Structures are given as C-alpha cells and as structure tokens.
Amino acid sequence: MSCIDKIDKSRVPKHVAIIMDGNGRWAAKRGNKRTYGHQQGVESVRSVIRAAAEVEVSFLTLYAFSTENWNRPKYEVDALMTLMVNVIKSEAADLNSNNVRLVVIGDKNSLPKRVRSEVDRIVDNLKDNTGLTVVMALSYSSHWEIINAVKSIASDVKKEKIGVEDISRELFDSYLSTAKIPDPELMIRTSGEARLSNFLLWQMAYTELSFSPTLWPDFREEDFFQAICDYQSRERRFGMTSEQIQKPNLK
Ligand code: IPE
Ligand code: IPE
Ligand code: MG
C-alpha cells in the first residue's frame, strides 16, 4: 500500500521545506563527477513538486544553493548556475500548466546576471498562478536574511517609521524574505546529514524535522509521502503537555 493512502488530507502541512542534499555522493558512488549528481537531482525536484501538489501542500520551499555554496570549486558553481538557467527554461511551461507559482528567496544580487534575468522572467510569468507555491532558496542563508532584516528594522527606527517598542515577533517576520509565507510545519533533509546548514533558522523554531538517508537524486514521491505520514504520527506540543493537546478543554 502506498503511503499516500494513509495521509489524512485534513492535516497535511501547509508548508514543507526541503534541504536537497547528497547529489555529490550519489554521483561519486557511480564513479561520476559531482555535477552529474546535480543534473540527476532535477528529476527529484519534479517528483516532489508533483507530490506536494497532489496532497495539496500550499508552499514547498527547496534549498537549491546556499550562501556558503559559493565557496565550492568554480567549475561546480558554474555548472550549478548553468543548470539553474537550463532548468528554468525547460520547466517553465510545465510549471505554468500545473498552475504553480514561483517565489525566490536569497541574495539575488549575488547571482550572475544571466541567472538573475531568467529567474525574474519565470517568476513574473508564473505570478498569477493560484496552485502550489514553490519557494526556491537561491544564494540563501538565514544569517544573510536575519542581518538584512535587522538592518532594515534599524533603518526604519532611525527614520521614525517604527518605534523600538513596535518590534515584535510578527514585525520581525514581516522583514524576512518569507514575509508572506507561513512557517514550515515540516522540514525534510535528505542524505543522512542531521543539520540545518543555515536554512530558515528563524522560521523553523517549531518545525518538525525529518532526516532521510536517501540521497537527493533517489528521492521520489513515495519518500515525500512517507515523510508526511511520519509527520502526522507526531504530537506537536508547542511547550504544552500531551494532556493539554489531547484534551484542549481541560483546565
Ligand atoms: C546538494 O548536494 C546540492 C547542493 C548543495 C547545491 P551536494 O552537492 O551537497 O552533495 P553532497 O552532500 O556533497 O553529496
Ligand atoms: C545545504 O547543503 C545547502 C543546499 C542543499 C543547497 P550543503 O551540502 O551545502 O550543506 P553542508 O555543507 O553539508 O552543511
Ligand atoms: Mg551536501
């Protein structure tokens, strides 16, 4: 039985975030260059977009390239940037016909111009779609994002647009690149690594974490559904007791 049959449609997470990890190791295991792993990972991206749309997840955030990834060998960074442009071009029509909207978070100014202009074009083409929102984290890191938010808040305080006493969790949220996006309820990281690697640190304060041993190029719909089933078997307590969660009317 596929795990999809066990999913409770009324409790599907609104937002799932994924750290797509393990492309290099997948390629090395086959005696290939790391860049081959990145190319093969594209099929997994297609799979999770299909899977998320099928179970009606509203937001799917994919960590595609971190701020730290700029420190990789130049040939790999160049290959990733070229792959990004090619994938945007080849997938645009399909994404559009599936009513997918695309949002990009990250330091867009650090991207090569050819990537930036393709990104802007596809985001604009898909902006009126009303189905799944794919949030692509490109040249993203939480440290970059949080420092930016702090700078903007400080500048608005200086200009007296806001007062120090206005600074709240909600206000801080509104200065992040994820301002209009709810926090993820579930985060999946593939490849067996159990760390966050500078990904959505503020937004994941109460996210359920799921670590899969599968290397990203092997990850498919069924693995995604499995992570949702596992998520649905957990009790999210938000600091309360199990009894309070199970019997909300108990004083
Ligand atoms: C994830 O796979 C893709 C990116 C970070 C761009 P890796 O390239 O990190 O693959 P491993 O972790 O070295 O196997
Ligand atoms: C995290 O993977 C970034 C992306 C998946 C884009 P890395 O492979 O770069 O993370 P570390 O270096 O293992 O923490
Ligand atoms: Mg990695």
mmCIF file of N, CA and C in Angstrom, residues 3-5 7-13 16 48-58 224-225 228:
data_model
loop_
_atom_site.group_PDB
_atom_site.id
_atom_site.type_symbol
_atom_site.label_atom_id
_atom_site.label_comp_id
_atom_site.label_asym_id
_atom_site.label_seq_id
_atom_site.Cartn_x
_atom_site.Cartn_y
_atom_site.Cartn_z
ATOM 1 N N CYS A 3 1.964 4.938 0.806
ATOM 2 C CA CYS A 3 1.760 5.756 1.994
ATOM 3 C C CYS A 3 0.733 6.852 1.752
ATOM 4 N N ILE A 4 0.527 7.216 0.503
ATOM 5 C CA ILE A 4 -0.424 8.302 0.216
ATOM 6 C C ILE A 4 -1.827 7.954 0.731
ATOM 7 N N ASP A 5 -2.162 6.648 0.741
ATOM 8 C CA ASP A 5 -3.490 6.239 1.209
ATOM 9 C C ASP A 5 -3.655 6.447 2.708
ATOM 10 N N ILE A 7 -2.398 9.099 4.312
ATOM 11 C CA ILE A 7 -2.312 10.525 4.655
ATOM 12 C C ILE A 7 -3.702 11.091 4.961
ATOM 13 N N ASP A 8 -3.794 11.767 6.101
ATOM 14 C CA ASP A 8 -5.038 12.441 6.481
ATOM 15 C C ASP A 8 -5.040 13.801 5.777
ATOM 16 N N LYS A 9 -5.890 13.926 4.761
ATOM 17 C CA LYS A 9 -5.901 15.130 3.913
ATOM 18 C C LYS A 9 -6.207 16.403 4.711
ATOM 19 N N SER A 10 -6.869 16.241 5.862
ATOM 20 C CA SER A 10 -7.221 17.439 6.642
ATOM 21 C C SER A 10 -6.053 17.933 7.500
ATOM 22 N N ARG A 11 -4.973 17.125 7.576
ATOM 23 C CA ARG A 11 -3.840 17.540 8.423
ATOM 24 C C ARG A 11 -2.517 17.573 7.651
ATOM 25 N N VAL A 12 -2.619 17.851 6.365
ATOM 26 C CA VAL A 12 -1.402 17.947 5.542
ATOM 27 C C VAL A 12 -0.709 19.273 5.886
ATOM 28 N N PRO A 13 0.625 19.262 6.088
ATOM 29 C CA PRO A 13 1.288 20.536 6.379
ATOM 30 C C PRO A 13 1.066 21.538 5.242
ATOM 31 N N VAL A 16 6.008 22.733 3.436
ATOM 32 C CA VAL A 16 7.083 21.747 3.611
ATOM 33 C C VAL A 16 8.358 22.350 3.025
ATOM 34 N N VAL A 48 8.974 15.875 -6.293
ATOM 35 C CA VAL A 48 8.407 16.457 -5.064
ATOM 36 C C VAL A 48 7.395 17.562 -5.380
ATOM 37 N N ILE A 49 7.569 18.244 -6.499
ATOM 38 C CA ILE A 49 6.577 19.254 -6.879
ATOM 39 C C ILE A 49 5.243 18.550 -7.191
ATOM 40 N N ARG A 50 5.329 17.439 -7.939
ATOM 41 C CA ARG A 50 4.110 16.668 -8.235
ATOM 42 C C ARG A 50 3.461 16.165 -6.946
ATOM 43 N N ALA A 51 4.303 15.613 -6.061
ATOM 44 C CA ALA A 51 3.785 15.014 -4.822
ATOM 45 C C ALA A 51 3.138 16.078 -3.937
ATOM 46 N N ALA A 52 3.802 17.229 -3.815
ATOM 47 C CA ALA A 52 3.269 18.298 -2.947
ATOM 48 C C ALA A 52 1.936 18.794 -3.501
ATOM 49 N N ALA A 53 1.856 18.934 -4.834
ATOM 50 C CA ALA A 53 0.606 19.394 -5.440
ATOM 51 C C ALA A 53 -0.488 18.353 -5.217
ATOM 52 N N GLU A 54 -0.118 17.075 -5.316
ATOM 53 C CA GLU A 54 -1.117 16.013 -5.191
ATOM 54 C C GLU A 54 -1.779 15.994 -3.812
ATOM 55 N N VAL A 55 -1.000 16.209 -2.756
ATOM 56 C CA VAL A 55 -1.606 16.173 -1.412
ATOM 57 C C VAL A 55 -2.001 17.570 -0.921
ATOM 58 N N GLU A 56 -1.929 18.523 -1.840
ATOM 59 C CA GLU A 56 -2.376 19.896 -1.575
ATOM 60 C C GLU A 56 -1.604 20.628 -0.481
ATOM 61 N N VAL A 57 -0.285 20.456 -0.523
ATOM 62 C CA VAL A 57 0.590 21.324 0.261
ATOM 63 C C VAL A 57 0.512 22.695 -0.417
ATOM 64 N N SER A 58 0.507 23.783 0.353
ATOM 65 C CA SER A 58 0.390 25.107 -0.280
ATOM 66 C C SER A 58 1.755 25.698 -0.665
ATOM 67 N N PHE A 224 8.453 11.360 -0.186
ATOM 68 C CA PHE A 224 7.782 12.585 0.294
ATOM 69 C C PHE A 224 6.529 12.203 1.091
ATOM 70 N N PHE A 225 5.727 11.293 0.529
ATOM 71 C CA PHE A 225 4.506 10.873 1.234
ATOM 72 C C PHE A 225 4.854 10.217 2.568
ATOM 73 N N ILE A 228 5.424 12.761 5.148
ATOM 74 C CA ILE A 228 4.153 13.365 5.597
ATOM 75 C C ILE A 228 3.452 12.427 6.586
#
